[in-house]
Amino acid sequence: MTTFQPTFLLHGADYNYEQWLDYPEVLAEDFRLMRAARCNVMSVGIFSWAMLEPTEGEYQFEWLDRLMDSLAENGMRAILATPSGAKPAWLAHKYPEVRLVDEHGRREPYRLRHNHCPTSPIYRAKVQQINRRLAERYRTHPALFMWHASNEYCNFGCRCDLCRDAFRAWLRQRYGSLDALNHAWWTTFWSHRYSDWSQIEPVDPSCHGLMLDWLRFCSDQVLNFYRQEIGPLRELTPDVPITTNFMLPDVGLDYWQFAPHVDVISWDSYPRWHGDQPDSAVAVKAAFMHDLHRSFKARPFLLMESTPSVTNWQGISRPKRPGMHLLSSLQAVAHGANGVQYFQWRQSRGGEEKFHGAVVGHIGGGETRIFGEVAAVGDHLAQLNHLTTTCNQAAVAIIYDFQNEWALKLAQLPRSVEKNYQEQCVAHYRPFWEMGITADVIDSVAADLSAYRLVIAPMLYMLREGVAARLAEFVQNGGTLVLTYLSGLVNESDLCFVGDSPLRPLLGLWVEETDVLYAHNQQTLEATPGNALGLSGSYPATHYADVLHLDGATAVAHYGHDYYAGQPALTVHEAGNGRVYYLAARTDHTFLTDFYGALRQQVNLLRSVSAPLPEGVTAQVRGDGREQTLFLLNFQPTPQTVDLGAVTYDDVVSGTAVSGTVELPAYGLRILRAGK
Ligand code: GAL
């Protein structure tokens, strides 16, 4: 493992020079423009296998030598990619086993990318060979800065014989015997008991244990592929850090398991700005994802891809309005990014992505609005290099558990529409973003909970091994925990708990049944008079409403309607030195704002700015007690004002002292350093 500790913030893009070899004037022009935009790094070689190895065993590196040399001559660095994300035609045709097979047993024709079999020994060997060549050739090259393993690994979903056999071996390892497997998967249901390992086919959506294990296996297999793929890189360049670009959850990988194997986390972020949701809502989701990626290693991450303007795959993608590019780029930095990069530097002339946004479009040159906005990011980053050694500190964390998400998706519930696990995690995060309070996004199984005062686990349907005990210990030691409806229903194998839920002692209650609501059904949470949080009034409850029996907990709110009117809907249980809240129904943003506003005071969470922030504006702090940088970010299309009170800051960009009220332009930001 290599520690990544840059001394400057990265600024750059995916640069597919190999597409431009017939246009010799392009290279010099690109470097002129890269300097003008204050770029210091380029991701190169992604998808260039056919240009590196045009036929089997025949290599041509001259173009990449030229590119690497040009980077070094221009004082820039290379994030050098391994090319396994897309395979050359010769490979796919000569070795059909490298092409994935779908669930109906059909092998893919040669096309597209990100569609290889992750098990194929031939693909693994070929990838290792080309990676070894790259590492041998560039191991001492001055431009080599970081490895970019493949591109956006995901669950490829291959169901070829090799993958099926590997799955069965994985199951033998996990369960030891068919009896154990049949019990864990409850296969007596519909007479699906297996009497031989060879009968197991990962194609039966009615057997949730099977499909959940298949998803786990696929995630493990991709991780295993990655670990094999980076073997030559680790061997030949042990000091060069390795990343691979993650993308939005959920892509079928348990990134919590992947993260320990990469040196630096990076991810690709493509929010739908100016779409059918307010930009402030889009910003909250982007912020959640940035915080998740920071939390994977509790260290700064890289924004590996973002578009400088539009995408061409989101149905409708509007150009970023003036200011939005700088704002969304610096948003990533505010949440812990040590660099901002784009897909793509130069727009391709042909193929699938020829109309995707780029720093340099078909029109060329550096006179465009987009180029100007990219250059502005470069100017800002150059003034923020002090941030590289800092991270964000959080006292509150939201649990986001991929395996829980998979199990929830598979579950057939009385209300299966709009389970929306990810959206609900973001909904519980949003009040903290609005209050300007840093939040981490953590795993249920491995995260160190002792770092937090408040932990929130929305819809933790599946309690994996040890999780109930970890939560209990957190509360015992004085933590405050929030759990919700649809929690603690199944164990790690997706078997329902029988008798008492493992959460019963912690919650001080038991759930007898769950009402599910259509949009036209009326239900409310009514604040119980004199409740300890000081909540008052009535809030809508939707989707799910648990009917509870208290067994040590007390009611903070109760239901307003139907046969369970008057029964508890929000409870608190004093346990050990801490407290557990149980939110029995889905609620809206107004409720979550009031609830977490009250909890903020109860557990004493500090806001970055003491006065309330205007809607659509957040304040994020990067750094620790000695060295703090405050980012004020306005995601509204209109100017907004923030009250800083009596605290004096230095504006990093203008160099002036700032206190009292500050004006943020439409889609504008201020970056302030607390006085030292
Ligand atoms: C990413 C991918 C890039 C490019 C980009 C377009 O997901 O890694 O190669 O396709 O999307 O937005």
XYZ file of C-alpha atoms and ligand atoms in Angstrom:
688
model
C 0.000 0.000 0.000
C 1.358 3.390 -0.982
C 0.254 6.569 0.743
C -0.873 9.279 -1.616
C 0.107 12.687 -0.310
C 0.315 15.249 -3.106
C 1.653 18.717 -2.402
C -0.654 20.357 -4.939
C -4.268 19.996 -5.968
C -4.645 18.087 -9.226
C -6.281 19.653 -12.258
C -6.648 17.770 -15.501
C -8.692 15.468 -17.685
C -8.919 12.204 -19.569
C -6.717 12.846 -22.579
C -7.196 10.411 -25.453
C -4.253 11.504 -27.569
C -4.288 8.126 -29.311
C -7.400 9.268 -31.214
C -5.447 12.171 -32.748
C -2.283 10.590 -34.092
C -3.265 11.505 -37.672
C -3.500 15.158 -36.653
C 0.091 16.098 -35.767
C -0.732 19.727 -34.954
C -2.977 18.679 -32.080
C -0.363 17.745 -29.490
C 1.364 21.134 -29.302
C -1.959 22.953 -29.325
C -3.281 20.763 -26.520
C -0.276 21.467 -24.335
C -0.587 25.195 -25.014
C -4.193 25.030 -23.852
C -3.401 22.792 -20.874
C -0.919 25.372 -19.649
C -3.467 28.144 -20.177
C -6.010 26.223 -18.063
C -3.374 25.554 -15.381
C -3.652 21.812 -15.767
C -0.974 19.791 -14.031
C -2.058 16.206 -14.697
C -3.701 14.132 -17.454
C -5.262 10.673 -17.286
C -3.877 8.883 -20.304
C -4.077 5.534 -22.005
C -7.624 4.655 -20.923
C -9.151 2.526 -23.694
C -5.943 2.507 -25.758
C -5.262 -1.232 -25.888
C -5.747 -1.490 -29.652
C -3.231 1.316 -30.154
C -0.705 -0.230 -27.761
C -1.016 -3.799 -29.003
C -2.551 -3.622 -32.507
C -2.170 -7.353 -33.013
C -1.390 -10.023 -30.492
C 2.118 -9.631 -29.096
C 3.036 -6.708 -31.369
C 3.445 -3.569 -29.310
C 3.701 0.092 -30.290
C 4.503 2.506 -27.524
C 5.986 5.362 -29.538
C 2.871 7.513 -29.365
C 2.620 6.993 -25.621
C 6.342 7.763 -25.231
C 5.709 11.043 -27.061
C 2.784 11.848 -24.803
C 4.580 10.938 -21.586
C 7.624 12.958 -22.670
C 5.437 15.946 -23.529
C 3.798 15.774 -20.132
C 7.175 15.745 -18.415
C 8.520 18.565 -20.594
C 5.515 20.656 -19.658
C 5.942 20.004 -15.959
C 2.812 17.855 -15.884
C 2.121 14.359 -14.546
C 0.460 11.273 -15.948
C -2.221 9.224 -14.318
C -1.472 6.254 -16.517
C -4.343 3.891 -17.139
C -4.281 0.200 -17.751
C -6.410 -0.492 -20.822
C -8.556 -3.394 -19.601
C -11.842 -1.438 -19.698
C -12.156 -2.089 -23.457
C -10.620 -4.923 -25.393
C -9.204 -4.972 -28.919
C -11.103 -6.826 -31.632
C -8.338 -9.391 -32.192
C -8.532 -10.453 -28.561
C -12.304 -10.794 -28.510
C -12.332 -12.819 -31.723
C -9.402 -15.088 -31.036
C -10.462 -15.835 -27.459
C -14.287 -15.831 -27.270
C -14.182 -16.751 -23.562
C -13.220 -13.142 -22.726
C -16.644 -11.922 -23.874
C -19.323 -12.153 -21.254
C -22.353 -14.437 -21.353
C -25.804 -13.197 -20.349
C -28.298 -14.968 -18.103
C -29.815 -16.801 -21.076
C -26.431 -18.257 -21.965
C -25.777 -15.967 -24.950
C -22.224 -14.812 -25.477
C -21.915 -11.126 -26.359
C -20.686 -10.229 -29.807
C -17.651 -7.972 -29.920
C -18.895 -4.472 -29.145
C -18.991 -1.733 -26.488
C -16.702 -1.808 -23.423
C -16.795 -2.789 -19.737
C -18.098 -6.183 -20.773
C -15.408 -8.764 -20.225
C -15.671 -11.947 -18.246
C -13.981 -11.238 -14.905
C -13.103 -14.913 -14.421
C -11.554 -15.746 -17.803
C -7.927 -16.865 -17.199
C -7.079 -15.740 -20.723
C -8.370 -12.220 -20.177
C -6.591 -12.008 -16.847
C -3.326 -13.177 -18.425
C -3.613 -10.793 -21.367
C -4.340 -7.874 -19.042
C -1.372 -8.764 -16.887
C 0.853 -8.936 -19.979
C -0.030 -5.490 -21.281
C 0.133 -4.021 -17.769
C 3.576 -5.527 -17.271
C 4.738 -3.961 -20.545
C 3.423 -0.568 -19.435
C 5.051 -0.818 -16.023
C 8.371 -1.976 -17.503
C 8.434 0.831 -20.020
C 7.373 3.726 -17.793
C 8.505 2.697 -14.312
C 11.222 5.347 -14.235
C 9.527 7.901 -16.455
C 9.434 11.301 -14.745
C 5.794 11.860 -15.740
C 4.484 8.679 -14.097
C 2.519 9.876 -11.086
C -0.252 7.379 -10.455
C -1.816 4.259 -11.967
C -5.455 4.294 -13.031
C -6.497 0.648 -13.038
C -8.965 -0.047 -15.834
C -12.084 2.139 -15.929
C -15.216 2.084 -13.822
C -15.205 -1.553 -12.784
C -18.724 -2.736 -12.190
C -20.619 -5.983 -11.809
C -20.218 -7.275 -15.354
C -22.884 -9.901 -14.761
C -21.148 -12.597 -16.772
C -22.791 -16.017 -16.382
C -20.445 -18.145 -18.444
C -19.408 -21.603 -17.287
C -16.178 -20.243 -15.831
C -18.112 -17.737 -13.702
C -20.677 -20.322 -12.630
C -17.975 -22.738 -11.546
C -16.155 -19.981 -9.684
C -19.439 -19.066 -7.973
C -19.981 -22.658 -6.847
C -16.435 -22.788 -5.473
C -17.084 -19.505 -3.664
C -20.269 -21.009 -2.166
C -18.473 -24.152 -1.001
C -15.993 -21.928 0.751
C -18.753 -19.877 2.360
C -21.089 -22.660 3.453
C -18.986 -25.798 3.608
C -21.975 -28.058 2.957
C -25.119 -28.106 0.854
C -27.165 -28.540 4.040
C -25.848 -25.257 5.362
C -26.507 -23.586 2.028
C -30.037 -25.008 1.750
C -30.821 -23.724 5.226
C -29.308 -20.274 4.616
C -31.242 -19.867 1.394
C -34.451 -21.460 2.758
C -34.603 -23.586 -0.358
C -37.375 -25.867 0.873
C -39.621 -23.013 -0.239
C -41.048 -23.971 -3.654
C -39.050 -27.190 -3.456
C -35.806 -25.585 -4.587
C -33.484 -27.716 -2.442
C -30.167 -28.468 -4.085
C -28.758 -31.973 -3.922
C -25.621 -31.211 -5.915
C -23.493 -28.067 -6.229
C -23.695 -28.253 -10.022
C -27.458 -27.548 -9.852
C -26.874 -24.021 -8.576
C -27.574 -21.458 -11.274
C -27.505 -17.732 -10.466
C -30.672 -17.008 -12.398
C -33.521 -17.473 -9.908
C -34.965 -14.191 -8.619
C -37.329 -16.090 -6.299
C -34.434 -17.291 -4.149
C -33.216 -14.109 -2.520
C -30.368 -15.741 -0.598
C -29.035 -17.145 -3.863
C -29.238 -13.854 -5.700
C -27.750 -11.914 -2.801
C -24.811 -14.309 -2.674
C -24.455 -14.035 -6.457
C -24.167 -10.257 -6.116
C -21.593 -10.698 -3.355
C -19.674 -13.163 -5.488
C -19.689 -10.834 -8.519
C -18.376 -7.996 -6.369
C -15.667 -10.259 -4.928
C -14.763 -11.540 -8.372
C -14.259 -8.048 -9.781
C -12.136 -7.159 -6.764
C -10.168 -10.351 -7.337
C -9.724 -9.397 -11.005
C -8.489 -5.935 -9.977
C -6.013 -7.420 -7.525
C -4.638 -9.671 -10.212
C -4.595 -6.868 -12.775
C -2.474 -4.612 -10.548
C 0.014 -7.377 -9.702
C 2.682 -6.244 -12.218
C 2.199 -2.603 -11.205
C 2.782 -3.344 -7.518
C 5.755 -5.536 -8.376
C 7.527 -3.122 -10.726
C 6.445 0.250 -9.316
C 5.826 -0.318 -5.595
C 5.985 3.402 -4.838
C 3.497 4.556 -7.455
C -0.002 4.877 -5.993
C -2.872 3.037 -7.628
C -6.420 4.245 -8.013
C -9.417 3.054 -9.946
C -12.328 5.328 -10.700
C -15.423 4.422 -8.705
C -18.808 5.665 -9.833
C -22.208 6.184 -8.325
C -23.498 3.540 -6.017
C -24.948 1.119 -6.791
C -22.937 -0.526 -9.596
C -22.916 -3.954 -8.029
C -19.641 -3.544 -6.165
C -19.299 -3.387 -2.420
C -16.926 -0.453 -2.464
C -16.385 -0.832 1.286
C -14.540 -4.029 0.468
C -12.746 -2.521 -2.539
C -11.497 0.619 -0.802
C -8.750 -0.980 1.331
C -7.111 -2.290 -1.858
C -6.695 1.060 -3.617
C -4.147 3.651 -2.517
C -6.329 6.617 -3.295
C -10.059 6.772 -3.838
C -11.253 8.501 -6.969
C -14.690 8.758 -8.484
C -16.656 10.028 -11.476
C -19.430 12.507 -10.716
C -22.085 13.537 -13.229
C -24.884 15.374 -11.400
C -27.872 16.452 -13.478
C -27.590 20.194 -12.977
C -30.418 22.390 -14.212
C -32.688 19.393 -14.766
C -36.089 18.534 -13.352
C -34.947 18.866 -9.726
C -33.812 22.119 -8.106
C -30.037 22.509 -8.264
C -29.942 22.593 -4.463
C -31.373 19.043 -4.364
C -28.845 17.912 -6.966
C -26.104 19.541 -4.878
C -27.175 17.636 -1.748
C -26.901 14.313 -3.547
C -23.516 15.257 -5.036
C -22.331 16.301 -1.564
C -23.490 12.976 -0.089
C -21.542 11.108 -2.757
C -18.408 13.186 -2.203
C -18.651 12.539 1.534
C -19.121 8.829 0.861
C -15.969 8.752 -1.247
C -14.002 10.655 1.381
C -15.291 8.259 4.023
C -14.177 5.132 2.132
C -10.679 5.720 3.489
C -11.292 8.677 5.806
C -8.864 10.533 3.578
C -8.995 13.025 0.714
C -10.102 11.585 -2.608
C -9.904 12.661 -6.258
C -12.688 13.763 -8.517
C -11.439 11.706 -11.439
C -14.139 12.616 -13.957
C -16.726 15.345 -14.274
C -18.013 17.113 -17.325
C -16.972 20.682 -17.973
C -20.314 21.247 -19.718
C -22.748 18.499 -20.730
C -22.983 14.728 -20.946
C -24.563 12.913 -23.878
C -26.065 9.949 -22.037
C -28.527 11.439 -19.561
C -31.446 11.930 -21.938
C -31.357 15.664 -21.414
C -28.201 17.383 -20.204
C -28.147 21.173 -20.194
C -24.906 23.157 -20.376
C -23.744 24.219 -16.933
C -24.935 27.766 -16.321
C -22.226 30.414 -15.842
C -20.539 29.816 -12.492
C -21.809 26.259 -12.064
C -18.625 24.620 -13.272
C -16.456 26.458 -10.764
C -19.052 25.918 -8.038
C -19.502 22.179 -8.624
C -15.736 21.638 -8.966
C -14.952 23.493 -5.751
C -17.827 21.654 -4.065
C -15.817 18.463 -4.491
C -12.750 20.161 -2.983
C -14.845 21.453 -0.075
C -15.854 17.859 0.695
C -12.300 16.540 0.567
C -11.193 16.218 -3.066
C -7.504 16.762 -3.708
C -8.099 17.334 -7.379
C -10.639 18.050 -10.099
C -10.524 16.270 -13.415
C -12.738 16.044 -16.418
C -13.998 13.696 -18.962
C -12.721 14.738 -21.447
C -9.910 17.037 -22.512
C -10.515 17.014 -26.266
C -13.887 16.038 -27.702
C -13.694 12.943 -29.942
C -14.511 13.384 -33.607
C -16.409 10.151 -33.921
C -18.020 7.373 -31.975
C -20.401 7.188 -29.055
C -19.126 10.226 -27.160
C -18.494 12.741 -29.934
C -21.144 15.058 -28.500
C -20.104 14.664 -24.868
C -18.771 17.876 -23.345
C -15.031 18.511 -23.283
C -12.595 21.220 -22.287
C -11.617 21.614 -25.938
C -14.616 21.144 -28.211
C -14.748 20.501 -31.954
C -14.510 24.219 -32.494
C -11.072 24.150 -30.852
C -9.152 26.905 -29.130
C -9.347 28.460 -25.704
C -11.855 31.224 -26.363
C -15.006 29.410 -25.326
C -17.021 30.099 -22.194
C -16.373 26.549 -21.046
C -12.640 26.875 -21.469
C -12.765 30.095 -19.430
C -14.634 28.342 -16.622
C -12.134 25.479 -16.637
C -9.258 27.976 -16.472
C -10.999 29.660 -13.510
C -11.004 26.301 -11.706
C -7.271 26.027 -12.446
C -6.687 29.502 -10.970
C -8.646 28.667 -7.825
C -6.991 25.301 -7.270
C -3.559 26.884 -7.573
C -4.426 29.044 -4.557
C -5.636 26.157 -2.433
C -2.633 23.849 -2.288
C -2.533 24.165 1.491
C -5.635 21.945 1.527
C -3.862 18.788 0.391
C -2.844 17.857 3.923
C -6.285 18.531 5.392
C -9.446 16.481 5.571
C -12.988 17.059 6.857
C -13.908 16.193 10.429
C -17.365 14.854 11.218
C -19.174 14.072 14.457
C -22.201 12.678 12.634
C -22.355 9.750 10.250
C -24.954 8.137 8.001
C -24.629 4.394 7.441
C -24.732 3.397 3.774
C -24.433 -0.349 3.341
C -24.243 -1.785 -0.192
C -25.176 -5.329 0.800
C -28.170 -3.994 2.691
C -29.156 -2.129 -0.471
C -28.938 -5.313 -2.569
C -30.988 -7.300 -0.067
C -33.602 -4.548 0.117
C -33.858 -4.406 -3.665
C -34.424 -8.153 -3.813
C -37.007 -8.192 -1.011
C -40.657 -8.563 -2.007
C -42.384 -6.421 0.592
C -46.027 -5.459 1.081
C -44.841 -2.153 -0.368
C -42.061 -2.833 -2.836
C -42.447 0.312 -4.899
C -40.364 3.295 -3.872
C -38.218 1.562 -1.302
C -35.612 4.150 -2.339
C -32.826 3.219 0.072
C -30.244 5.534 -1.448
C -32.682 8.445 -1.674
C -33.641 7.977 1.967
C -29.992 8.001 3.059
C -29.615 11.278 1.179
C -32.838 12.598 2.763
C -31.414 11.981 6.245
C -28.156 13.645 5.196
C -29.784 16.747 3.729
C -30.601 18.582 7.007
C -26.929 18.447 7.966
C -25.891 19.876 4.582
C -28.422 22.646 5.097
C -27.169 23.359 8.606
C -23.557 23.411 7.408
C -22.562 20.390 9.484
C -20.031 17.929 8.080
C -21.267 14.338 7.882
C -19.421 11.141 7.063
C -21.075 8.300 5.158
C -19.942 5.016 6.656
C -20.199 1.239 6.503
C -22.257 -0.784 8.977
C -19.676 -3.493 9.471
C -16.220 -1.963 9.662
C -16.476 1.749 10.482
C -15.124 2.970 13.795
C -18.281 4.337 15.390
C -16.488 5.742 18.419
C -15.480 8.777 16.340
C -19.113 9.990 16.196
C -21.677 11.468 18.545
C -24.607 10.771 16.242
C -25.025 7.789 13.900
C -28.023 7.445 11.587
C -28.885 4.171 9.888
C -31.906 4.587 7.613
C -33.669 1.367 6.570
C -31.000 -1.006 7.867
C -33.122 -3.948 6.753
C -30.310 -6.498 6.917
C -28.252 -6.796 10.083
C -24.984 -8.304 9.018
C -22.850 -10.286 11.423
C -21.906 -8.254 14.478
C -23.736 -5.070 13.482
C -26.366 -5.143 16.248
C -23.596 -5.562 18.830
C -21.572 -2.716 17.327
C -24.556 -0.391 17.412
C -25.304 -1.404 21.003
C -21.724 -0.711 22.021
C -21.843 2.714 20.371
C -24.955 3.598 22.349
C -23.612 2.050 25.544
C -20.621 4.384 25.255
C -22.791 7.477 25.024
C -23.609 7.713 21.304
C -26.962 8.729 19.895
C -28.348 6.380 17.273
C -31.257 6.874 14.868
C -32.910 3.835 13.288
C -36.005 3.759 11.125
C -38.835 1.560 9.813
C -37.658 -1.477 7.794
C -34.738 -2.089 10.134
C -33.310 -5.324 11.457
C -35.679 -7.680 9.624
C -33.190 -10.199 8.231
C -29.780 -11.619 8.965
C -26.752 -11.737 6.683
C -28.280 -14.603 4.674
C -31.539 -12.705 4.226
C -33.334 -15.014 6.665
C -35.967 -13.261 8.764
C -35.301 -13.132 12.477
C -37.791 -15.238 14.398
C -38.991 -14.232 17.843
C -37.361 -11.078 19.117
C -35.456 -8.862 16.746
C -31.821 -8.430 17.814
C -32.653 -4.734 17.939
C -35.379 -5.087 20.570
C -33.140 -4.456 23.626
C -31.540 -1.478 21.911
C -34.782 0.071 20.719
C -36.792 -0.700 23.829
C -39.737 -1.726 21.678
C -41.022 -4.321 19.270
C -42.709 -3.943 15.925
C -45.927 -5.889 15.589
C -46.846 -5.039 12.017
C -46.193 -2.467 9.323
C -48.864 -0.516 7.544
C -47.995 0.524 4.015
C -49.539 3.572 2.468
C -50.718 4.603 -0.962
C -50.214 8.263 -1.862
C -53.896 8.947 -1.102
C -53.812 7.350 2.389
C -53.586 9.829 5.205
C -51.235 9.351 8.130
C -49.433 11.795 10.369
C -46.830 11.986 13.097
C -48.156 14.130 15.935
C -45.577 15.475 18.366
C -46.334 14.103 21.833
C -46.927 16.991 24.264
C -43.906 17.703 26.463
C -41.555 15.523 24.371
C -37.862 15.826 25.186
C -36.917 17.159 21.739
C -39.323 20.078 21.922
C -41.057 19.005 18.691
C -44.542 20.351 18.115
C -47.330 20.000 15.588
C -48.132 17.448 12.946
C -46.089 16.037 10.043
C -47.131 13.804 7.142
C -46.120 10.119 7.332
C -45.928 8.154 4.080
C -45.026 4.783 2.520
C -44.308 2.722 5.683
C -45.689 2.977 9.207
C -44.696 0.447 11.874
C -47.137 -0.360 14.631
C -45.085 -0.492 17.835
C -45.218 -1.802 21.376
C -42.999 0.000 23.847
C -40.775 -1.991 26.127
C -38.586 0.639 27.790
C -38.722 3.359 25.114
C -40.932 6.444 25.400
C -42.919 8.172 22.684
C -41.730 11.434 21.173
C -44.483 11.457 18.550
C -47.519 9.318 17.843
C -49.710 8.504 14.879
C -52.670 10.720 14.025
C -54.882 8.354 12.014
C -56.273 4.936 11.379
C -56.548 1.976 13.738
C -53.168 2.740 15.313
C -53.897 6.441 15.959
C -52.330 7.523 19.243
C -49.733 4.769 19.183
C -46.042 5.735 19.128
C -44.466 6.762 15.813
C -41.156 8.185 17.050
C -39.570 6.868 20.208
C -36.502 7.370 22.318
C -34.825 4.778 24.469
C -32.189 5.696 27.017
C -29.701 2.842 26.872
C -26.330 2.707 28.610
C -24.855 6.186 28.391
C -26.575 6.944 25.104
C -29.926 7.074 23.366
C -31.677 5.406 20.488
C -34.388 7.064 18.413
C -36.692 4.930 16.332
C -38.525 6.649 13.509
C -41.311 4.223 12.701
C -42.611 5.871 9.526
C -41.248 7.608 6.455
C -41.404 11.355 6.914
C -40.838 14.433 4.797
C -38.061 16.973 4.731
C -39.819 19.366 7.103
C -39.943 16.717 9.785
C -36.321 15.648 9.248
C -35.240 19.303 9.425
C -37.006 19.803 12.756
C -35.929 16.433 14.136
C -32.243 16.789 13.290
C -32.327 20.470 14.273
C -33.391 19.341 17.759
C -30.883 16.482 17.827
C -28.115 18.877 16.800
C -28.679 20.771 20.007
C -29.084 17.663 22.108
C -25.775 16.146 20.982
C -24.089 19.516 20.562
C -23.067 19.483 16.899
C -21.423 22.705 15.773
C -22.526 24.432 12.579
C -19.770 25.809 10.334
C -21.466 29.199 10.473
C -23.552 29.962 13.535
C -26.403 31.850 11.811
C -28.886 29.779 9.756
C -27.968 29.514 6.079
C -30.272 30.579 3.236
C -32.021 27.795 1.329
C -29.772 26.191 -1.284
C -26.596 27.431 0.413
C -24.208 25.289 2.407
C -21.080 25.961 4.427
C -18.497 23.181 4.511
C -15.299 23.184 6.529
C -12.161 21.410 5.460
C -9.354 21.129 7.978
C -8.977 20.688 11.696
C -8.909 23.037 14.678
C -5.654 24.748 13.694
C -6.175 25.203 9.986
C -9.707 25.526 8.692
C -10.973 26.556 5.289
C -14.637 27.462 5.031
C -16.434 27.048 1.725
C -19.677 28.964 1.262
C -21.466 27.459 -1.728
C -24.598 28.918 -3.307
C -26.543 26.499 -5.504
C -29.327 29.011 -6.165
C -29.653 30.835 -9.475
C -30.027 34.054 -7.458
C -27.563 35.883 -5.146
C -27.718 34.951 -1.459
C -26.369 36.466 1.745
C -24.616 34.626 4.576
C -24.160 36.058 8.052
C -20.707 35.229 9.405
C -21.292 37.105 12.652
C -18.254 38.578 14.361
C -15.763 35.951 13.115
C -13.138 37.363 10.759
C -11.862 35.322 7.816
C -9.399 35.910 4.985
C -10.857 35.486 1.520
C -8.441 33.077 -0.167
C -9.080 34.455 -3.642
C -9.222 38.212 -3.052
C -6.926 38.287 -0.030
C -9.275 40.649 1.847
C -10.560 40.275 5.405
C -14.218 39.261 5.641
C -16.737 39.333 8.492
C -20.400 40.183 9.025
C -22.622 39.514 6.027
C -21.162 38.282 2.756
C -22.841 38.224 -0.590
C -22.703 35.092 -2.765
C -23.474 35.636 -6.457
C -25.882 33.330 -8.288
C -24.116 29.917 -8.437
C -21.277 31.626 -6.601
C -18.927 30.739 -3.788
C -16.504 32.205 -1.278
C -13.487 30.378 0.097
C -12.457 31.710 3.478
C -9.643 30.872 5.845
C -10.191 31.245 9.528
C -7.748 33.671 11.148
C -4.690 31.818 12.474
C -17.712 7.752 -17.543
C -16.624 6.947 -18.237
C -15.927 7.760 -19.300
C -16.936 8.440 -20.187
C -17.836 9.285 -19.312
C -18.866 10.061 -20.068
O -18.613 6.969 -16.848
O -15.660 6.518 -17.303
O -15.100 6.901 -20.064
O -17.680 7.484 -20.858
O -18.516 8.446 -18.422
O -19.673 10.810 -19.190
